[in-house]
Amino acid sequence: MKEFLVNIVKRFDVGQNAAQFAAICFGTNTKDHFFLKEHPTKQSVIDAINAFKPGQRGSTFTGKGLERIRNEYFKAANGGGRPSVTKVIIVLTDGVSSDTPIPIANKLKSEKVYIFGVGVGNGINLNEISKIASGPDYVNLVDDFFGSQNYCGAKDCREDLY
């Protein structure tokens, strides 16, 4: 998973006036890894990703994670106060959500947030990830994280979003 995320970061210019990245894990409890404003260089984002520690195992609460992103990660105080920039969320999941993520995903999409859905393994709910994503071109299914190295869906993570 880390290599997949690092490969996405490498595609972008990173900085205060360029792309910014944040990371959150959402299981039974959400775990904030870092907010948008915390890593102003590409290398610092990569280092932060590589420093991820395994999270608590538990159920998958995709809706809870998306709600936290909307309410906290996109706040100006956390680096999300740039209204003119394109906002993108990449949801990586290997399961089925234990809550209802589709209403919050729809709310985010109505606010012009692009959502990519990457389903990993054979335990995912294709219907759910398809409804979370911004459309069929934003969904990608892979057998494992090694198969996801170069994908965010039929649309490239960087291209065609502007």
Coordinates of N, CA and C in Angstrom, one line a residue:
M1 N 0.8 -1.2 0.0 CA 0.0 0.0 0.0 C 0.9 1.3 0.0
K2 N 1.9 1.3 0.8 CA 2.8 2.4 0.9 C 3.4 2.8 -0.5
E3 N 3.8 1.8 -1.2 CA 4.4 2.0 -2.5 C 3.4 2.6 -3.5
F4 N 2.2 2.1 -3.4 CA 1.1 2.6 -4.2 C 0.9 4.1 -4.0
L5 N 0.8 4.5 -2.7 CA 0.6 5.9 -2.3 C 1.8 6.8 -2.7
V6 N 3.0 6.3 -2.5 CA 4.2 7.0 -2.9 C 4.2 7.3 -4.4
N7 N 3.8 6.3 -5.2 CA 3.8 6.5 -6.6 C 2.8 7.5 -7.1
I8 N 1.7 7.7 -6.3 CA 0.7 8.7 -6.6 C 1.4 10.1 -6.3
V9 N 2.0 10.2 -5.2 CA 2.6 11.5 -4.8 C 3.7 11.9 -5.8
K10 N 4.4 11.0 -6.3 CA 5.5 11.2 -7.2 C 5.0 11.9 -8.5
R11 N 3.7 11.7 -8.8 CA 3.2 12.3 -10.1 C 2.9 13.8 -10.0
F12 N 3.0 14.4 -8.8 CA 2.6 15.7 -8.6 C 3.7 16.6 -8.1
D13 N 3.6 17.9 -8.4 CA 4.4 18.9 -7.8 C 3.7 19.2 -6.4
V14 N 4.5 19.2 -5.3 CA 3.9 19.3 -4.0 C 4.4 20.6 -3.4
G15 N 3.5 21.4 -2.8 CA 3.9 22.6 -2.1 C 2.7 23.4 -1.7
Q16 N 2.9 24.5 -1.0 CA 1.9 25.4 -0.6 C 1.0 25.9 -1.7
N17 N 1.6 26.1 -2.9 CA 0.8 26.6 -4.0 C 0.7 25.5 -5.1
A18 N 0.9 24.3 -4.7 CA 0.8 23.1 -5.6 C -0.1 22.1 -4.9
A19 N 0.1 20.8 -5.3 CA -0.6 19.7 -4.7 C -0.3 19.6 -3.2
Q20 N -1.3 19.2 -2.4 CA -1.1 18.9 -1.0 C -1.7 17.6 -0.7
F21 N -1.2 16.8 0.2 CA -1.7 15.5 0.5 C -2.0 15.4 2.0
A22 N -3.0 14.5 2.3 CA -3.3 14.1 3.6 C -3.6 12.6 3.6
A23 N -3.6 12.0 4.8 CA -3.9 10.6 4.9 C -4.6 10.3 6.2
I24 N -5.6 9.5 6.0 CA -6.5 9.0 7.1 C -6.8 7.5 6.9
C25 N -6.8 6.8 8.0 CA -7.3 5.4 7.9 C -8.6 5.3 8.7
F26 N -9.5 4.6 8.1 CA -10.8 4.5 8.8 C -11.3 3.1 8.9
G27 N -11.1 2.6 10.2 CA -11.6 1.3 10.6 C -12.7 1.6 11.6
T28 N -12.7 0.8 12.7 CA -13.6 1.0 13.7 C -13.5 2.5 14.3
N29 N -12.2 2.9 14.4 CA -11.9 4.3 14.7 C -11.1 4.9 13.6
T30 N -11.3 6.2 13.3 CA -10.4 6.8 12.3 C -9.1 7.1 12.9
K31 N -8.0 7.1 12.1 CA -6.7 7.4 12.5 C -6.1 8.5 11.6
D32 N -5.9 9.7 12.1 CA -5.3 10.7 11.3 C -3.8 10.5 11.2
H33 N -3.3 10.3 9.9 CA -1.9 10.2 9.7 C -1.3 11.6 9.6
F34 N -1.9 12.4 8.7 CA -1.4 13.8 8.5 C -2.4 14.6 7.7
F35 N -2.5 15.9 8.0 CA -3.4 16.8 7.4 C -2.7 17.5 6.2
L36 N -3.5 18.1 5.3 CA -3.0 18.8 4.1 C -1.8 19.7 4.3
K37 N -1.8 20.5 5.4 CA -0.8 21.5 5.6 C 0.5 21.0 6.2
E38 N 0.5 19.7 6.6 CA 1.7 19.3 7.4 C 2.9 18.9 6.7
H39 N 2.8 18.6 5.4 CA 4.0 18.2 4.6 C 4.1 19.0 3.4
P40 N 5.0 20.1 3.4 CA 5.0 21.0 2.3 C 5.9 20.6 1.1
T41 N 6.6 19.4 1.2 CA 7.5 19.0 0.1 C 7.1 17.6 -0.3
K42 N 7.4 17.2 -1.5 CA 7.2 15.8 -2.0 C 7.9 14.8 -1.1
Q43 N 9.1 15.1 -0.7 CA 9.9 14.2 0.1 C 9.3 14.0 1.5
S44 N 8.8 15.1 2.1 CA 8.2 15.0 3.4 C 6.9 14.2 3.4
V45 N 6.1 14.3 2.3 CA 4.9 13.5 2.2 C 5.3 12.0 2.0
I46 N 6.3 11.7 1.2 CA 6.8 10.3 1.0 C 7.3 9.8 2.3
D47 N 8.1 10.6 3.1 CA 8.6 10.1 4.4 C 7.4 9.8 5.3
A48 N 6.4 10.7 5.3 CA 5.3 10.5 6.2 C 4.5 9.2 5.9
I49 N 4.3 8.9 4.6 CA 3.7 7.7 4.1 C 4.5 6.5 4.6
N50 N 5.8 6.5 4.4 CA 6.7 5.4 4.8 C 6.7 5.2 6.3
A51 N 6.3 6.2 7.0 CA 6.3 6.1 8.5 C 5.0 5.5 9.0
F52 N 4.0 5.2 8.2 CA 2.7 4.7 8.6 C 3.0 3.4 9.4
K53 N 2.3 3.3 10.5 CA 2.3 2.1 11.4 C 1.0 1.4 11.2
P54 N 1.0 0.1 11.3 CA -0.3 -0.6 11.1 C -1.3 -0.1 12.1
G55 N -2.5 0.1 11.6 CA -3.6 0.6 12.4 C -4.3 -0.6 13.2
Q56 N -5.2 -0.1 14.0 CA -6.1 -1.1 14.7 C -6.9 -1.8 13.7
R57 N -7.0 -3.1 13.9 CA -7.9 -3.9 13.1 C -9.3 -3.7 13.5
G58 N -10.2 -3.9 12.7 CA -11.6 -3.8 13.0 C -12.5 -3.7 11.8
S59 N -13.6 -3.2 11.9 CA -14.6 -3.1 10.8 C -14.2 -1.9 10.0
T60 N -14.7 -1.8 8.8 CA -14.5 -0.7 7.9 C -15.6 0.3 8.0
F61 N -15.3 1.5 8.3 CA -16.3 2.6 8.4 C -15.9 3.7 7.4
T62 N -16.2 3.4 6.1 CA -15.9 4.4 5.0 C -16.6 5.7 5.2
G63 N -17.9 5.6 5.5 CA -18.7 6.8 5.7 C -18.1 7.7 6.8
K64 N -17.7 7.1 7.9 CA -17.1 7.8 9.0 C -15.8 8.5 8.6
G65 N -15.0 7.8 7.8 CA -13.8 8.4 7.3 C -14.1 9.6 6.3
L66 N -15.0 9.4 5.4 CA -15.3 10.5 4.5 C -15.9 11.7 5.2
E67 N -16.7 11.4 6.2 CA -17.3 12.5 7.0 C -16.2 13.3 7.7
R68 N -15.2 12.6 8.2 CA -14.0 13.3 8.9 C -13.2 14.1 7.9
I69 N -13.0 13.6 6.7 CA -12.3 14.3 5.7 C -13.1 15.6 5.4
R70 N -14.4 15.5 5.2 CA -15.2 16.7 4.8 C -15.2 17.7 5.9
N71 N -15.3 17.3 7.2 CA -15.5 18.2 8.3 C -14.2 18.7 8.9
E72 N -13.1 17.9 8.7 CA -11.8 18.3 9.4 C -10.7 18.6 8.3
Y73 N -10.5 17.6 7.4 CA -9.4 17.7 6.5 C -9.5 18.9 5.5
F74 N -10.7 19.2 5.2 CA -11.0 20.3 4.2 C -11.1 21.7 4.9
K75 N -10.9 21.8 6.2 CA -11.0 23.0 6.9 C -9.7 23.8 6.6
A76 N -9.9 25.2 6.6 CA -8.7 26.0 6.3 C -7.6 25.8 7.3
A77 N -8.0 25.6 8.6 CA -7.0 25.5 9.6 C -6.1 24.2 9.4
N78 N -6.6 23.3 8.7 CA -5.9 22.0 8.4 C -5.3 22.0 7.0
G79 N -5.3 23.1 6.3 CA -4.8 23.2 5.0 C -5.8 23.1 3.9
G80 N -7.0 22.9 4.2 CA -8.0 22.7 3.1 C -8.8 24.0 2.7
G81 N -8.2 25.1 3.0 CA -8.9 26.4 2.7 C -8.6 27.0 1.4
R82 N -8.4 26.2 0.4 CA -8.1 26.8 -1.0 C -9.2 26.4 -1.9
P83 N -10.2 27.3 -1.9 CA -11.5 27.0 -2.6 C -11.3 26.8 -4.1
S84 N -10.3 27.4 -4.7 CA -10.1 27.3 -6.2 C -9.4 26.1 -6.6
V85 N -8.9 25.2 -5.7 CA -8.2 24.0 -6.2 C -9.1 22.8 -6.3
T86 N -8.7 21.9 -7.1 CA -9.4 20.6 -7.3 C -9.1 19.7 -6.0
K87 N -10.2 19.2 -5.5 CA -10.1 18.3 -4.3 C -10.3 16.9 -4.8
V88 N -9.4 16.0 -4.3 CA -9.5 14.6 -4.7 C -9.4 13.7 -3.5
I89 N -10.2 12.7 -3.4 CA -10.1 11.7 -2.4 C -9.9 10.3 -3.1
I90 N -8.9 9.6 -2.6 CA -8.7 8.2 -3.1 C -9.1 7.3 -1.9
V91 N -10.2 6.5 -2.1 CA -10.6 5.5 -1.1 C -10.0 4.2 -1.5
L92 N -9.1 3.7 -0.6 CA -8.6 2.3 -0.8 C -9.3 1.4 0.2
T93 N -9.9 0.4 -0.3 CA -10.7 -0.5 0.6 C -10.5 -2.0 0.2
D94 N -10.5 -2.8 1.2 CA -10.4 -4.2 1.0 C -11.6 -4.9 1.6
G95 N -12.6 -4.2 1.8 CA -13.8 -4.8 2.4 C -15.1 -4.1 2.1
V96 N -16.1 -4.3 2.9 CA -17.4 -3.7 2.8 C -17.6 -2.8 4.0
S97 N -18.1 -1.6 3.8 CA -18.3 -0.7 4.9 C -19.3 -1.1 5.9
S98 N -19.1 -0.9 7.1 CA -20.0 -1.2 8.2 C -21.0 -0.1 8.5
D99 N -20.8 1.0 7.8 CA -21.8 2.1 7.9 C -22.3 2.5 6.5
T100 N -22.9 3.6 6.3 CA -23.5 4.0 5.1 C -22.7 5.2 4.4
P101 N -21.7 4.8 3.6 CA -20.8 5.9 3.0 C -21.4 6.6 1.8
I102 N -22.4 6.1 1.2 CA -22.9 6.7 0.0 C -23.5 8.1 0.2
P103 N -24.3 8.4 1.2 CA -24.8 9.7 1.3 C -23.7 10.8 1.5
I104 N -22.7 10.5 2.3 CA -21.6 11.5 2.5 C -20.7 11.6 1.2
A105 N -20.6 10.4 0.5 CA -19.8 10.5 -0.8 C -20.6 11.4 -1.8
N106 N -21.9 11.2 -1.8 CA -22.7 12.1 -2.7 C -22.6 13.5 -2.3
K107 N -22.6 13.8 -1.0 CA -22.5 15.2 -0.6 C -21.1 15.8 -1.0
L108 N -20.1 15.0 -0.9 CA -18.7 15.5 -1.3 C -18.7 15.7 -2.8
K109 N -19.2 14.8 -3.6 CA -19.3 14.9 -5.0 C -20.1 16.2 -5.4
S110 N -21.1 16.4 -4.7 CA -21.9 17.7 -5.0 C -21.2 18.9 -4.7
E111 N -20.1 18.8 -3.9 CA -19.3 19.9 -3.5 C -18.0 19.9 -4.4
K112 N -18.1 19.2 -5.5 CA -17.0 19.2 -6.6 C -15.7 18.5 -6.1
V113 N -15.9 17.5 -5.2 CA -14.8 16.7 -4.8 C -14.8 15.4 -5.7
Y114 N -13.7 15.1 -6.3 CA -13.5 13.9 -7.1 C -13.1 12.7 -6.1
I115 N -13.8 11.6 -6.3 CA -13.5 10.4 -5.4 C -13.2 9.3 -6.3
F116 N -11.9 8.8 -6.1 CA -11.5 7.5 -6.8 C -11.7 6.4 -5.8
G117 N -12.2 5.3 -6.3 CA -12.4 4.1 -5.4 C -11.5 3.0 -5.9
V118 N -10.6 2.5 -5.0 CA -9.7 1.4 -5.4 C -10.1 0.2 -4.5
G119 N -10.7 -0.8 -5.1 CA -11.0 -2.0 -4.3 C -9.9 -3.0 -4.4
V120 N -9.5 -3.5 -3.3 CA -8.3 -4.4 -3.2 C -8.8 -5.8 -2.7
G121 N -8.5 -6.8 -3.5 CA -8.8 -8.2 -3.1 C -10.2 -8.6 -3.5
N122 N -10.7 -9.7 -3.1 CA -12.0 -10.2 -3.5 C -13.1 -10.0 -2.5
G123 N -12.8 -9.3 -1.4 CA -13.8 -9.0 -0.4 C -14.6 -7.7 -0.5
I124 N -14.3 -7.0 -1.6 CA -15.0 -5.7 -1.7 C -16.4 -5.8 -2.3
N125 N -17.1 -4.8 -2.0 CA -18.5 -4.7 -2.6 C -18.5 -3.7 -3.8
L126 N -18.5 -4.3 -5.0 CA -18.4 -3.5 -6.2 C -19.5 -2.4 -6.3
N127 N -20.7 -2.8 -5.9 CA -21.8 -1.8 -6.0 C -21.5 -0.6 -5.1
E128 N -21.0 -0.9 -3.9 CA -20.7 0.2 -2.9 C -19.6 1.1 -3.4
I129 N -18.5 0.5 -3.8 CA -17.3 1.3 -4.3 C -17.7 2.1 -5.5
S130 N -18.5 1.5 -6.4 CA -19.0 2.2 -7.6 C -19.8 3.4 -7.3
K131 N -20.6 3.3 -6.2 CA -21.5 4.4 -5.8 C -20.7 5.5 -5.0
I132 N -19.7 5.1 -4.4 CA -18.8 6.1 -3.7 C -18.0 6.9 -4.7
A133 N -17.5 6.2 -5.7 CA -16.6 6.9 -6.7 C -17.4 7.9 -7.5
S134 N -16.7 8.8 -8.2 CA -17.3 9.8 -9.0 C -17.8 9.4 -10.3
G135 N -17.7 8.1 -10.6 CA -18.2 7.5 -11.8 C -17.4 6.3 -12.2
P136 N -17.8 5.6 -13.2 CA -17.2 4.3 -13.6 C -15.7 4.4 -13.9
D137 N -15.3 5.6 -14.5 CA -13.9 5.8 -14.8 C -13.1 6.1 -13.5
Y138 N -13.7 6.2 -12.4 CA -13.0 6.5 -11.1 C -12.9 5.2 -10.2
V139 N -13.2 4.1 -10.8 CA -13.2 2.8 -10.0 C -12.1 1.9 -10.6
N140 N -11.3 1.3 -9.7 CA -10.3 0.4 -10.1 C -10.3 -0.8 -9.1
L141 N -10.3 -2.0 -9.6 CA -10.2 -3.2 -8.8 C -8.9 -3.9 -9.1
V142 N -8.3 -4.3 -8.0 CA -7.0 -5.0 -8.1 C -7.0 -6.2 -7.1
D143 N -6.1 -7.2 -7.5 CA -6.0 -8.3 -6.6 C -5.4 -8.0 -5.3
D144 N -4.4 -7.1 -5.4 CA -3.6 -6.8 -4.2 C -3.0 -5.4 -4.4
F145 N -2.3 -4.9 -3.4 CA -1.8 -3.5 -3.5 C -0.6 -3.5 -4.5
F146 N 0.0 -4.6 -4.8 CA 1.1 -4.7 -5.8 C 0.5 -4.5 -7.2
G147 N -0.7 -4.9 -7.4 CA -1.4 -4.7 -8.7 C -1.9 -3.3 -8.9
S148 N -1.9 -2.5 -7.8 CA -2.5 -1.2 -7.9 C -1.4 -0.1 -8.1
Q149 N -0.2 -0.5 -8.4 CA 0.9 0.5 -8.4 C 0.7 1.7 -9.3
N150 N 0.1 1.5 -10.4 CA 0.0 2.6 -11.4 C -1.4 3.1 -11.7
Y151 N -2.4 2.7 -10.8 CA -3.8 3.0 -11.1 C -4.5 3.8 -10.1
C152 N -5.4 4.6 -10.6 CA -6.4 5.2 -9.7 C -7.8 5.0 -10.3
G153 N -7.8 4.3 -11.5 CA -9.0 4.1 -12.2 C -8.8 4.3 -13.7
A154 N -9.8 4.3 -14.5 CA -9.6 4.6 -15.9 C -9.0 6.0 -16.1
K155 N -9.5 6.9 -15.2 CA -8.9 8.3 -15.3 C -7.6 8.3 -14.4
D156 N -6.6 8.9 -14.9 CA -5.4 9.1 -14.2 C -5.6 10.0 -13.0
C157 N -4.9 9.7 -11.9 CA -5.1 10.5 -10.7 C -4.8 12.0 -11.0
R158 N -4.0 12.3 -11.9 CA -3.6 13.7 -12.2 C -4.3 14.3 -13.4
E159 N -4.6 13.5 -14.4 CA -5.1 14.0 -15.6 C -6.6 14.2 -15.6
D160 N -7.1 15.1 -16.4 CA -8.5 15.3 -16.7 C -9.4 15.7 -15.5
L161 N -8.8 16.2 -14.4 CA -9.5 16.6 -13.3 C -9.8 18.1 -13.3
Y162 N -9.1 18.8 -14.1 CA -9.2 20.3 -14.1 C -10.1 20.9 -15.1

